[in-house]
Coordinates of C-alpha atoms and ligand atoms in Angstrom, one line a residue:
M2 CA -17.7 8.5 -39.9
V3 CA -16.4 10.7 -36.6
P4 CA -20.1 12.3 -35.0
T5 CA -19.7 16.6 -34.7
A6 CA -16.4 17.7 -32.2
E7 CA -18.3 17.6 -28.8
Q8 CA -16.9 20.5 -27.2
F9 CA -14.6 21.5 -23.7
D10 CA -12.7 24.3 -22.4
V11 CA -9.3 22.1 -22.0
V12 CA -9.5 18.5 -23.8
I13 CA -5.5 17.0 -22.3
V14 CA -4.1 14.1 -23.8
G15 CA -2.5 11.6 -21.3
G16 CA -4.0 11.3 -17.2
G17 CA -0.7 10.4 -16.1
P18 CA 0.4 12.9 -13.3
G19 CA 0.4 16.0 -15.6
G20 CA -2.7 15.2 -17.0
Y21 CA -4.9 14.1 -14.3
A22 CA -2.7 18.0 -12.3
A23 CA -4.2 19.7 -14.6
A24 CA -8.2 18.0 -14.8
L25 CA -8.1 18.6 -11.7
Y26 CA -6.9 21.9 -10.9
G27 CA -8.1 22.7 -13.8
A28 CA -11.5 21.7 -12.5
G29 CA -11.5 23.2 -9.4
A30 CA -11.3 26.2 -11.4
G31 CA -14.7 26.2 -12.9
L32 CA -13.4 24.5 -16.3
D33 CA -15.1 22.1 -17.9
I34 CA -12.5 19.6 -19.0
A35 CA -11.9 16.2 -21.4
V36 CA -9.2 14.0 -20.8
V37 CA -7.7 11.4 -22.7
E38 CA -6.2 8.1 -21.8
R39 CA -5.2 5.2 -24.1
D40 CA -4.9 2.7 -21.2
K41 CA -5.5 4.5 -17.7
V42 CA -6.1 7.4 -15.5
G43 CA -3.2 7.9 -13.1
G44 CA -0.3 6.8 -16.0
T45 CA 3.4 5.3 -15.0
C46 CA 3.5 7.2 -11.7
L47 CA 0.6 4.9 -10.5
H48 CA 0.7 2.0 -12.7
R49 CA 4.2 0.7 -13.7
G50 CA 6.1 3.5 -12.0
C51 CA 6.9 5.1 -7.8
I52 CA 3.6 3.5 -6.6
P53 CA 4.6 0.2 -7.4
A54 CA 8.2 0.6 -7.2
K55 CA 8.3 2.4 -3.9
E56 CA 5.9 -0.7 -2.9
L57 CA 8.0 -3.1 -3.5
L58 CA 10.5 -1.3 -1.6
E59 CA 9.1 -1.3 1.6
T60 CA 8.4 -4.8 1.2
A61 CA 12.3 -5.4 1.3
H62 CA 12.3 -2.3 4.4
V63 CA 10.0 -4.6 6.1
Y64 CA 12.1 -8.0 5.1
R65 CA 15.4 -5.9 7.1
T66 CA 13.8 -4.5 9.7
V67 CA 11.9 -8.7 10.9
A68 CA 15.5 -10.0 10.0
G69 CA 17.0 -7.1 12.4
A70 CA 14.2 -7.7 15.2
K71 CA 16.8 -9.8 17.7
E72 CA 18.3 -6.5 18.1
F73 CA 15.5 -5.1 19.5
G74 CA 15.6 -8.0 21.4
V75 CA 11.8 -8.8 19.1
L76 CA 12.4 -12.5 18.7
A77 CA 10.7 -13.1 15.2
D78 CA 12.0 -16.2 13.2
Q79 CA 14.2 -15.5 10.6
P80 CA 11.8 -13.6 7.1
G81 CA 10.8 -16.0 4.4
L82 CA 9.3 -14.1 1.5
D83 CA 5.6 -15.1 -0.2
F84 CA 6.3 -12.8 -3.1
G85 CA 2.7 -13.4 -4.5
A86 CA 1.7 -11.5 -1.2
T87 CA 4.0 -9.2 -2.0
Q88 CA 2.3 -8.2 -5.3
A89 CA -1.3 -8.5 -3.7
R90 CA 0.0 -6.0 -1.6
K91 CA 1.1 -3.8 -4.0
Q92 CA -1.7 -4.2 -6.5
K93 CA -4.5 -3.5 -4.0
V94 CA -2.8 -0.3 -3.1
V95 CA -2.5 0.8 -6.7
D96 CA -6.1 -0.3 -6.9
Q97 CA -7.7 1.8 -3.9
L98 CA -5.3 4.9 -5.7
A99 CA -6.8 4.0 -8.9
R100 CA -10.7 4.1 -7.6
G101 CA -9.5 7.2 -5.5
L102 CA -8.5 9.2 -8.8
S103 CA -11.2 8.1 -11.3
G104 CA -13.5 9.3 -8.2
L105 CA -12.2 12.5 -8.1
L106 CA -12.5 13.2 -11.8
K107 CA -15.6 11.5 -11.9
N108 CA -16.7 14.4 -8.7
R109 CA -15.2 16.9 -10.8
K110 CA -17.1 16.7 -13.0
V111 CA -13.7 15.4 -16.0
T112 CA -15.0 13.4 -18.9
V113 CA -12.2 10.5 -18.9
F114 CA -12.3 9.4 -22.8
S115 CA -10.8 6.0 -23.3
G116 CA -9.5 5.8 -26.8
E117 CA -5.9 7.1 -28.3
G118 CA -5.6 10.7 -28.5
S119 CA -4.8 12.5 -31.3
L120 CA -4.0 16.0 -32.9
A121 CA -5.3 17.8 -35.9
G122 CA -7.4 21.0 -37.5
D123 CA -5.8 23.8 -35.9
G124 CA -3.8 21.6 -33.0
R125 CA -6.8 22.1 -30.8
T126 CA -9.0 19.5 -32.1
V127 CA -8.6 16.1 -30.2
R128 CA -9.6 13.1 -32.2
V129 CA -10.0 9.9 -29.8
T130 CA -10.0 6.8 -32.0
G131 CA -10.4 2.9 -30.5
G132 CA -11.7 4.0 -27.4
G133 CA -14.1 2.2 -24.9
S134 CA -16.8 2.8 -23.1
G135 CA -15.7 6.5 -21.3
E136 CA -14.1 6.1 -18.1
G137 CA -15.9 8.2 -14.9
G138 CA -17.4 10.0 -18.4
S139 CA -19.7 10.3 -21.4
G140 CA -17.1 9.6 -24.0
G141 CA -16.3 6.3 -25.7
G142 CA -15.9 5.3 -29.2
D143 CA -14.3 7.7 -32.1
V144 CA -14.7 10.8 -31.1
E145 CA -14.0 14.2 -31.5
L146 CA -13.4 16.2 -29.1
R147 CA -12.6 20.2 -29.7
G148 CA -10.7 22.3 -26.7
E149 CA -10.1 26.4 -26.3
A150 CA -6.9 24.5 -25.4
V151 CA -5.2 21.2 -25.7
I152 CA -2.4 20.1 -23.3
I153 CA -0.5 17.7 -24.2
A154 CA 1.1 15.1 -21.1
T155 CA 1.2 12.1 -22.9
G156 CA 4.5 11.1 -20.8
S157 CA 7.7 8.3 -21.2
V158 CA 8.2 5.1 -21.8
P159 CA 11.0 2.9 -20.5
R160 CA 14.8 3.6 -23.1
T161 CA 15.8 0.1 -24.1
I162 CA 19.4 -0.2 -25.5
P163 CA 20.7 -2.4 -28.3
G164 CA 20.8 -5.7 -28.2
F165 CA 18.8 -6.8 -25.1
D166 CA 15.2 -5.5 -26.1
V167 CA 12.7 -6.6 -23.7
D168 CA 11.2 -9.5 -23.9
G169 CA 9.7 -10.2 -20.7
R170 CA 10.8 -13.2 -20.0
V171 CA 14.5 -12.1 -19.8
V172 CA 14.8 -8.6 -20.5
L173 CA 13.5 -6.5 -18.4
S174 CA 11.8 -3.2 -18.9
S175 CA 10.8 -1.2 -15.7
D176 CA 7.1 -2.4 -16.4
E177 CA 7.9 -5.7 -16.6
F178 CA 10.2 -5.6 -13.5
L179 CA 7.5 -4.6 -11.3
A180 CA 4.5 -6.9 -12.2
L181 CA 7.1 -10.2 -11.9
G182 CA 5.7 -13.3 -10.4
S183 CA 8.7 -13.9 -8.3
L184 CA 12.4 -12.4 -8.3
P185 CA 14.9 -13.7 -10.4
R186 CA 18.0 -15.7 -8.5
R187 CA 21.0 -13.5 -10.2
A188 CA 20.0 -10.0 -12.2
V189 CA 22.1 -7.2 -14.2
V190 CA 20.6 -3.9 -13.8
I191 CA 21.8 -1.7 -16.4
G192 CA 21.9 1.8 -15.5
G193 CA 22.8 3.4 -12.1
G194 CA 20.1 5.6 -12.2
A195 CA 17.1 6.4 -10.0
I196 CA 15.2 3.6 -10.8
G197 CA 18.4 1.2 -11.8
C198 CA 19.0 2.0 -8.2
E199 CA 15.7 1.2 -6.6
F200 CA 15.2 -1.9 -7.9
A201 CA 18.9 -3.7 -6.9
S202 CA 17.9 -1.8 -3.7
T203 CA 15.1 -3.6 -3.5
M204 CA 16.1 -7.5 -5.3
A205 CA 19.6 -7.6 -3.1
D206 CA 17.2 -7.0 0.0
L207 CA 14.8 -10.0 -0.7
G208 CA 17.6 -12.2 -2.0
T209 CA 18.8 -11.7 -5.0
E210 CA 21.9 -11.7 -6.4
V211 CA 22.5 -8.2 -7.9
T212 CA 25.5 -6.3 -10.6
I213 CA 24.6 -2.9 -10.9
L214 CA 26.4 -1.8 -14.8
E215 CA 26.3 1.4 -14.6
A216 CA 28.0 3.1 -18.1
L217 CA 29.1 6.5 -15.7
P218 CA 32.5 6.8 -13.9
K219 CA 29.7 6.3 -10.8
I220 CA 25.8 6.0 -10.3
L221 CA 23.6 7.9 -9.4
P222 CA 23.8 11.3 -12.1
G223 CA 23.4 14.9 -10.6
C224 CA 23.9 13.3 -6.4
D225 CA 25.9 15.2 -4.6
E226 CA 29.7 12.5 -4.7
D227 CA 29.0 12.3 -0.2
V228 CA 25.7 11.1 -0.7
V229 CA 26.5 8.8 -3.6
N230 CA 29.9 7.2 -1.6
V231 CA 27.1 6.4 1.6
V232 CA 24.9 4.5 -1.0
L233 CA 27.5 2.7 -2.2
R234 CA 29.2 1.9 1.0
S235 CA 25.8 0.0 1.9
F236 CA 25.2 -1.6 -1.4
K237 CA 28.6 -3.1 -1.1
R238 CA 27.9 -4.3 2.7
R239 CA 24.6 -6.1 0.6
G240 CA 26.2 -8.0 -1.5
I241 CA 25.7 -5.6 -4.4
D242 CA 28.2 -5.7 -7.4
V243 CA 28.3 -2.2 -8.9
R244 CA 30.3 -1.5 -11.5
T245 CA 30.8 1.8 -13.2
G246 CA 32.8 3.2 -16.4
V247 CA 31.3 -0.3 -18.3
K248 CA 30.5 -1.1 -22.0
V249 CA 27.7 -3.4 -21.8
T250 CA 28.2 -5.6 -25.9
G251 CA 25.1 -7.8 -25.7
H252 CA 24.2 -11.0 -24.2
S253 CA 23.5 -14.3 -25.1
P254 CA 20.2 -16.4 -23.9
G255 CA 20.8 -19.7 -22.2
D256 CA 18.8 -22.2 -20.0
G257 CA 16.2 -20.2 -18.8
G258 CA 18.9 -17.6 -18.3
T259 CA 21.9 -15.1 -20.1
A260 CA 24.9 -14.0 -20.4
V261 CA 25.9 -10.0 -20.2
Q262 CA 28.9 -9.7 -21.9
V263 CA 30.5 -6.2 -21.4
E264 CA 33.8 -5.0 -22.8
G265 CA 37.4 -6.0 -21.0
G266 CA 35.3 -8.2 -19.1
D267 CA 33.9 -11.8 -18.0
P268 CA 30.8 -12.8 -19.1
I269 CA 28.0 -12.6 -16.1
E270 CA 25.4 -15.5 -15.7
V271 CA 21.8 -13.9 -14.7
D272 CA 18.5 -15.1 -15.1
A273 CA 17.3 -11.7 -15.5
V274 CA 18.1 -8.3 -16.6
V275 CA 16.7 -5.4 -15.6
V276 CA 17.4 -2.5 -18.2
A277 CA 17.4 1.2 -16.6
V278 CA 19.0 3.6 -19.1
G279 CA 16.1 6.4 -18.9
R280 CA 13.0 7.2 -20.3
R281 CA 11.9 8.1 -23.9
P282 CA 9.2 11.0 -24.7
V283 CA 6.0 9.6 -25.9
T284 CA 5.1 11.6 -29.2
E285 CA 5.1 9.0 -32.2
G286 CA 1.5 8.7 -34.5
L287 CA 0.4 12.2 -32.4
G288 CA -0.2 14.2 -35.1
F289 CA 2.3 16.8 -33.3
T290 CA 5.1 17.2 -36.0
E291 CA 2.2 17.2 -38.7
L292 CA 0.9 20.7 -37.2
G293 CA 3.8 22.6 -36.2
V294 CA 4.3 21.5 -32.3
E295 CA 7.7 21.7 -32.1
V296 CA 9.4 18.0 -31.2
D297 CA 13.3 17.9 -30.4
D298 CA 15.8 15.3 -31.9
R299 CA 15.6 13.2 -29.0
G300 CA 11.3 13.5 -29.3
F301 CA 10.8 15.6 -26.6
V302 CA 7.7 18.6 -27.2
V303 CA 9.8 22.2 -27.4
V304 CA 7.9 24.6 -24.9
D305 CA 8.6 28.4 -23.8
E306 CA 9.2 28.0 -20.2
Q307 CA 5.3 29.1 -19.7
L308 CA 4.8 25.7 -20.8
R309 CA 3.0 26.9 -24.7
T310 CA 3.9 24.8 -27.7
G311 CA 4.4 27.3 -30.7
V312 CA 0.7 26.2 -31.9
E313 CA -1.8 29.0 -30.3
G314 CA -3.8 27.3 -27.4
V315 CA -1.5 23.9 -27.6
W316 CA 0.2 23.3 -23.8
A317 CA 2.6 20.2 -22.6
V318 CA 3.4 19.3 -19.4
G319 CA 5.4 16.5 -17.7
D320 CA 7.3 13.7 -19.2
V321 CA 6.8 14.3 -22.7
I322 CA 8.1 18.0 -22.5
A323 CA 11.9 19.8 -22.8
V324 CA 11.8 23.6 -21.6
R325 CA 13.1 25.6 -24.1
G326 CA 16.5 27.6 -23.0
W327 CA 16.8 24.5 -19.7
D328 CA 20.6 23.1 -21.0
A329 CA 19.7 20.2 -17.9
P330 CA 17.5 17.9 -18.7
H331 CA 14.2 18.1 -17.9
P332 CA 13.2 16.4 -14.9
Q333 CA 10.5 13.4 -15.7
L334 CA 8.9 13.0 -12.0
A335 CA 5.6 13.0 -11.1
H336 CA 5.5 15.6 -8.5
I337 CA 6.8 18.3 -11.8
G338 CA 3.9 17.0 -13.7
F339 CA 1.1 17.8 -10.7
V340 CA 3.0 21.1 -11.1
E341 CA 3.1 22.1 -14.5
G342 CA -0.2 20.6 -14.7
M343 CA -1.1 23.5 -12.7
Q344 CA 0.8 25.8 -14.3
A345 CA -0.8 25.0 -17.5
I346 CA -4.1 25.6 -16.4
K347 CA -3.1 28.9 -14.8
G348 CA -1.8 30.1 -17.8
I349 CA -4.9 29.1 -19.9
L350 CA -7.1 31.1 -17.3
G351 CA -4.7 34.1 -18.2
E352 CA -3.2 34.1 -14.4
T353 CA 0.2 35.2 -14.0
V354 CA 2.2 32.2 -14.3
L355 CA 6.2 31.7 -12.0
P356 CA 8.1 29.8 -14.6
V357 CA 9.2 26.4 -13.0
D358 CA 13.2 26.3 -11.5
Y359 CA 13.9 23.1 -12.5
S360 CA 17.5 23.6 -10.8
R361 CA 15.9 23.7 -7.3
V362 CA 12.9 20.7 -7.6
P363 CA 12.8 18.1 -4.4
W364 CA 14.5 14.9 -6.2
C365 CA 14.1 11.8 -3.7
I366 CA 15.2 8.3 -3.9
Y367 CA 13.9 5.9 -2.4
C368 CA 16.9 3.0 -2.5
H369 CA 18.2 2.2 0.7
P370 CA 19.3 3.8 1.9
E371 CA 16.8 7.1 0.9
V372 CA 18.2 9.6 -0.9
A373 CA 16.9 12.9 -1.2
F374 CA 18.4 16.6 -2.2
A375 CA 16.7 20.5 -3.2
G376 CA 19.4 23.0 -5.0
M377 CA 23.1 22.7 -5.9
S378 CA 25.6 20.0 -4.8
E379 CA 28.9 21.0 -3.6
Q380 CA 30.3 20.0 -7.0
A381 CA 27.7 21.8 -9.1
A382 CA 28.2 25.1 -7.1
R383 CA 32.0 25.4 -7.0
D384 CA 31.5 24.8 -11.3
A385 CA 29.7 28.0 -11.5
G386 CA 32.3 29.9 -9.9
I387 CA 30.3 30.7 -6.1
D388 CA 32.8 30.4 -3.0
V389 CA 30.5 28.3 -0.8
V390 CA 31.0 26.9 2.6
V391 CA 29.7 23.5 3.9
S392 CA 28.7 21.8 6.0
K393 CA 28.4 18.0 6.9
H394 CA 26.8 15.6 9.7
A395 CA 26.5 12.4 10.0
Y396 CA 23.5 10.4 11.5
G397 CA 25.2 8.3 13.5
G398 CA 25.5 10.7 16.6
N399 CA 21.8 11.4 16.3
G400 CA 19.7 9.7 19.1
R401 CA 16.4 8.9 16.9
A402 CA 18.1 7.2 14.1
M403 CA 20.2 4.9 16.3
I404 CA 16.5 4.1 18.5
I405 CA 15.9 3.5 15.3
G406 CA 19.1 0.7 14.0
D407 CA 19.6 3.4 11.1
A408 CA 22.2 5.4 11.0
Q409 CA 24.2 5.2 8.8
G410 CA 23.8 8.9 7.1
L411 CA 24.6 12.4 6.0
L412 CA 23.0 15.8 5.6
K413 CA 25.3 18.1 3.7
V414 CA 24.2 21.6 3.4
I415 CA 26.2 23.8 0.7
A416 CA 25.8 27.9 1.8
T417 CA 27.5 31.3 -0.2
A418 CA 30.6 32.4 1.7
G419 CA 30.5 36.1 2.3
P420 CA 33.8 38.2 2.0
D421 CA 34.1 37.4 5.0
G422 CA 34.4 33.7 4.8
R423 CA 30.2 33.5 6.4
A424 CA 27.6 31.4 5.1
G425 CA 25.2 33.4 3.8
Q426 CA 22.3 31.7 2.0
I427 CA 21.8 28.1 1.8
L428 CA 22.5 26.8 -1.9
G429 CA 21.7 23.7 -2.0
V430 CA 20.7 20.3 0.7
H431 CA 21.8 17.2 0.0
M432 CA 20.6 14.0 2.2
V433 CA 21.2 10.1 2.3
G434 CA 20.1 7.6 5.8
P435 CA 16.5 6.8 7.4
W436 CA 13.1 8.0 5.9
V437 CA 15.5 11.7 3.9
T438 CA 12.5 11.3 1.7
E439 CA 10.5 13.0 4.0
Q440 CA 12.7 15.1 5.7
L441 CA 13.3 17.3 2.3
G442 CA 10.5 19.4 3.4
Q443 CA 12.1 21.9 5.7
A444 CA 15.3 21.5 3.2
Y445 CA 13.6 22.3 -0.1
L446 CA 11.6 25.6 2.1
A447 CA 15.2 26.7 2.9
V448 CA 16.3 26.2 -0.8
N449 CA 13.2 28.3 -2.7
W450 CA 13.1 30.9 0.0
E451 CA 16.7 31.9 -0.2
A452 CA 16.7 31.4 3.2
T453 CA 20.6 32.1 4.6
V454 CA 22.0 30.1 7.5
D455 CA 21.1 32.7 10.0
E456 CA 17.7 32.9 9.3
V457 CA 16.8 28.8 9.2
A458 CA 19.6 28.0 12.1
A459 CA 16.7 29.8 14.9
F460 CA 13.8 27.3 13.8
I461 CA 13.6 24.9 16.3
Q462 CA 14.1 21.4 15.5
P463 CA 12.1 18.9 18.0
H464 CA 13.8 15.9 19.9
P465 CA 14.0 13.5 19.5
T466 CA 13.7 13.3 15.7
L467 CA 16.0 13.0 12.8
S468 CA 15.3 16.6 11.4
E469 CA 17.7 17.7 14.2
V470 CA 20.3 16.7 11.5
F471 CA 18.8 19.2 9.6
G472 CA 18.9 22.5 11.9
E473 CA 22.9 20.8 13.7
T474 CA 24.2 20.9 9.9
V475 CA 22.3 24.4 9.7
L476 CA 23.7 25.6 12.7
S477 CA 27.6 24.5 12.8
L478 CA 27.4 27.1 9.5
T479 CA 27.1 29.9 11.9
G480 CA 30.6 29.7 13.3
R481 CA 28.6 28.1 16.2
S482 CA 27.2 24.5 17.6
L483 CA 25.0 22.1 19.9
H484 CA 26.5 19.0 19.5
G485 CA 28.6 19.3 15.8
Ligands
NAD18 P1 18.3 8.2 -15.5 O1 18.6 8.8 -16.6 O2 17.9 8.7 -13.5 O3 19.7 6.7 -15.2 C1 19.5 5.8 -16.6 C2 21.0 5.1 -15.9 O4 21.6 4.7 -17.0 C3 22.4 6.9 -16.3 O5 23.0 6.4 -15.3 C4 22.8 6.5 -17.5 O6 24.1 6.8 -17.4 C5 22.9 5.0 -17.2 N1 23.5 4.7 -18.6 C6 22.3 4.5 -19.6 N2 22.8 4.0 -21.1 C7 23.3 3.2 -20.7 C8 24.1 2.0 -21.0 N3 24.0 1.5 -22.7 N4 25.1 0.6 -20.1 C9 24.4 1.1 -19.2 N5 24.6 2.5 -18.2 C10 23.8 3.3 -19.1 O7 17.4 6.8 -15.5 P2 16.2 5.9 -14.9 O8 16.8 5.4 -13.7 O9 15.5 4.6 -15.9 O10 15.0 6.8 -15.0 C11 14.6 7.5 -15.8 C12 13.6 8.5 -15.5 O11 12.7 8.0 -14.5 C13 14.9 9.7 -14.8 O12 14.2 11.2 -15.5 C14 14.5 9.4 -13.2 O13 15.3 10.4 -12.4 C15 13.0 9.0 -13.1 N6 13.2 8.4 -11.8 C16 12.6 9.5 -10.7 C17 13.1 8.6 -9.6 C18 13.0 8.8 -8.2 O14 12.9 10.2 -8.0 N7 12.3 8.3 -7.1 C19 12.5 6.8 -9.9 C20 12.7 6.3 -10.7 C21 12.6 7.0 -12.4

């Protein structure tokens, strides 16, 4: 028998970035919060996504650095790889962050219930089943929770394609890839999006022979074409075979590996296939449709721009949502989960919620070379019929880039063109090259503050830094330049 429901101000189903951000922010605002999590708080990002993937990319970076040390006069042996130690370090970082997060939730008196949460009653009752003892809170076992408001933050899981059932041995999703005990000698990565490129980059740097099979005409959909071309050149130099416009039809497992079939081409013999073709929302069996929470034909929970479902008091955030009126796919990014978690709490508190402008969110892809952008690409601006002026600068002439020995890349600024052809508002900044994911901040601010070229050109960039490339690219749009 289920005991009487425990009461909270907000009950959150899912403890990933969307859910835990809502919990921390809401608790900080004085709300009594419960989080229901069936696995571990931290979700995909911390345990099976962003953090472990970037940790493995960092190993690839260290490997490349050691391999190139001689150029700096540092005489080290050629690197070898102890992948067990790599994985152990990755796990240590994940565990440390997980302990930190649990501590934060505990300090803010968020009650975490471990178990499967599903909506019941009028949508503001959450049934928790199959639970163990509550992590960091009082919850445990089967319980019913009652919230003044409920936030759905159930996230997403890897998609696969017909003929490629994940077996964890030869066919891997991102979940299995990040937990591998050793790297394959030869691998096919299906899908050349963010995950596919990050994994291909990691494996290639650590000695795997990699082929990327992408269905579309180009990899990294959504990225500016000049940026993609820089990535492609680097991938080619590092031996990654990128095939685009490819139809993958199936695979035939053999001795320890498999042969991947592509339409009109020879089979590709590999030890592992990594499927990275996107992620699907987690909504089945959670009582959403029964209660009238709208779920679209791809399984996403439909919300308005205030993140409200159609059911009174039920909100949804993160990878699981589709925002009504926003045509492009909703960005499945941890930082979007964070901001939506906070927005939902503001809405619950009755505060004004400025909708997220999904066309200007920061994007960072951590393959080598890194990619980072915010706002419109050149093509997107032209497709929208906007007159634009564009300025590009290569990292090749930048002192800091030469010093660190990583000068391949470019930065591109897209701005409106006035009737006199002069550059006006900055619409987009697209970067590829050394540490661009750490340089995006000021570009993001410029785009989202709707700053003009003249305003940003007046800012001082410290010397010598990689960020001088941003300053120089904006300066050129004023019609004058320093080093351009
Ligand atoms: P994605 O949608 O970014 O890319 C998937 C790619 O697979 C696309 O290029 C698509 O055309 C291709 N594809 C689909 N079906 C195919 C098929 N049958 N054969 C060949 N190619 C096929 O998805 P992802 O890379 O799996 O990432 C999932 C989500 O997580 C995305 O929303 C992504 O933005 C996000 N993510 C972001 C980052 C980052 O920003 N650093 C990192 C990882 C994941």
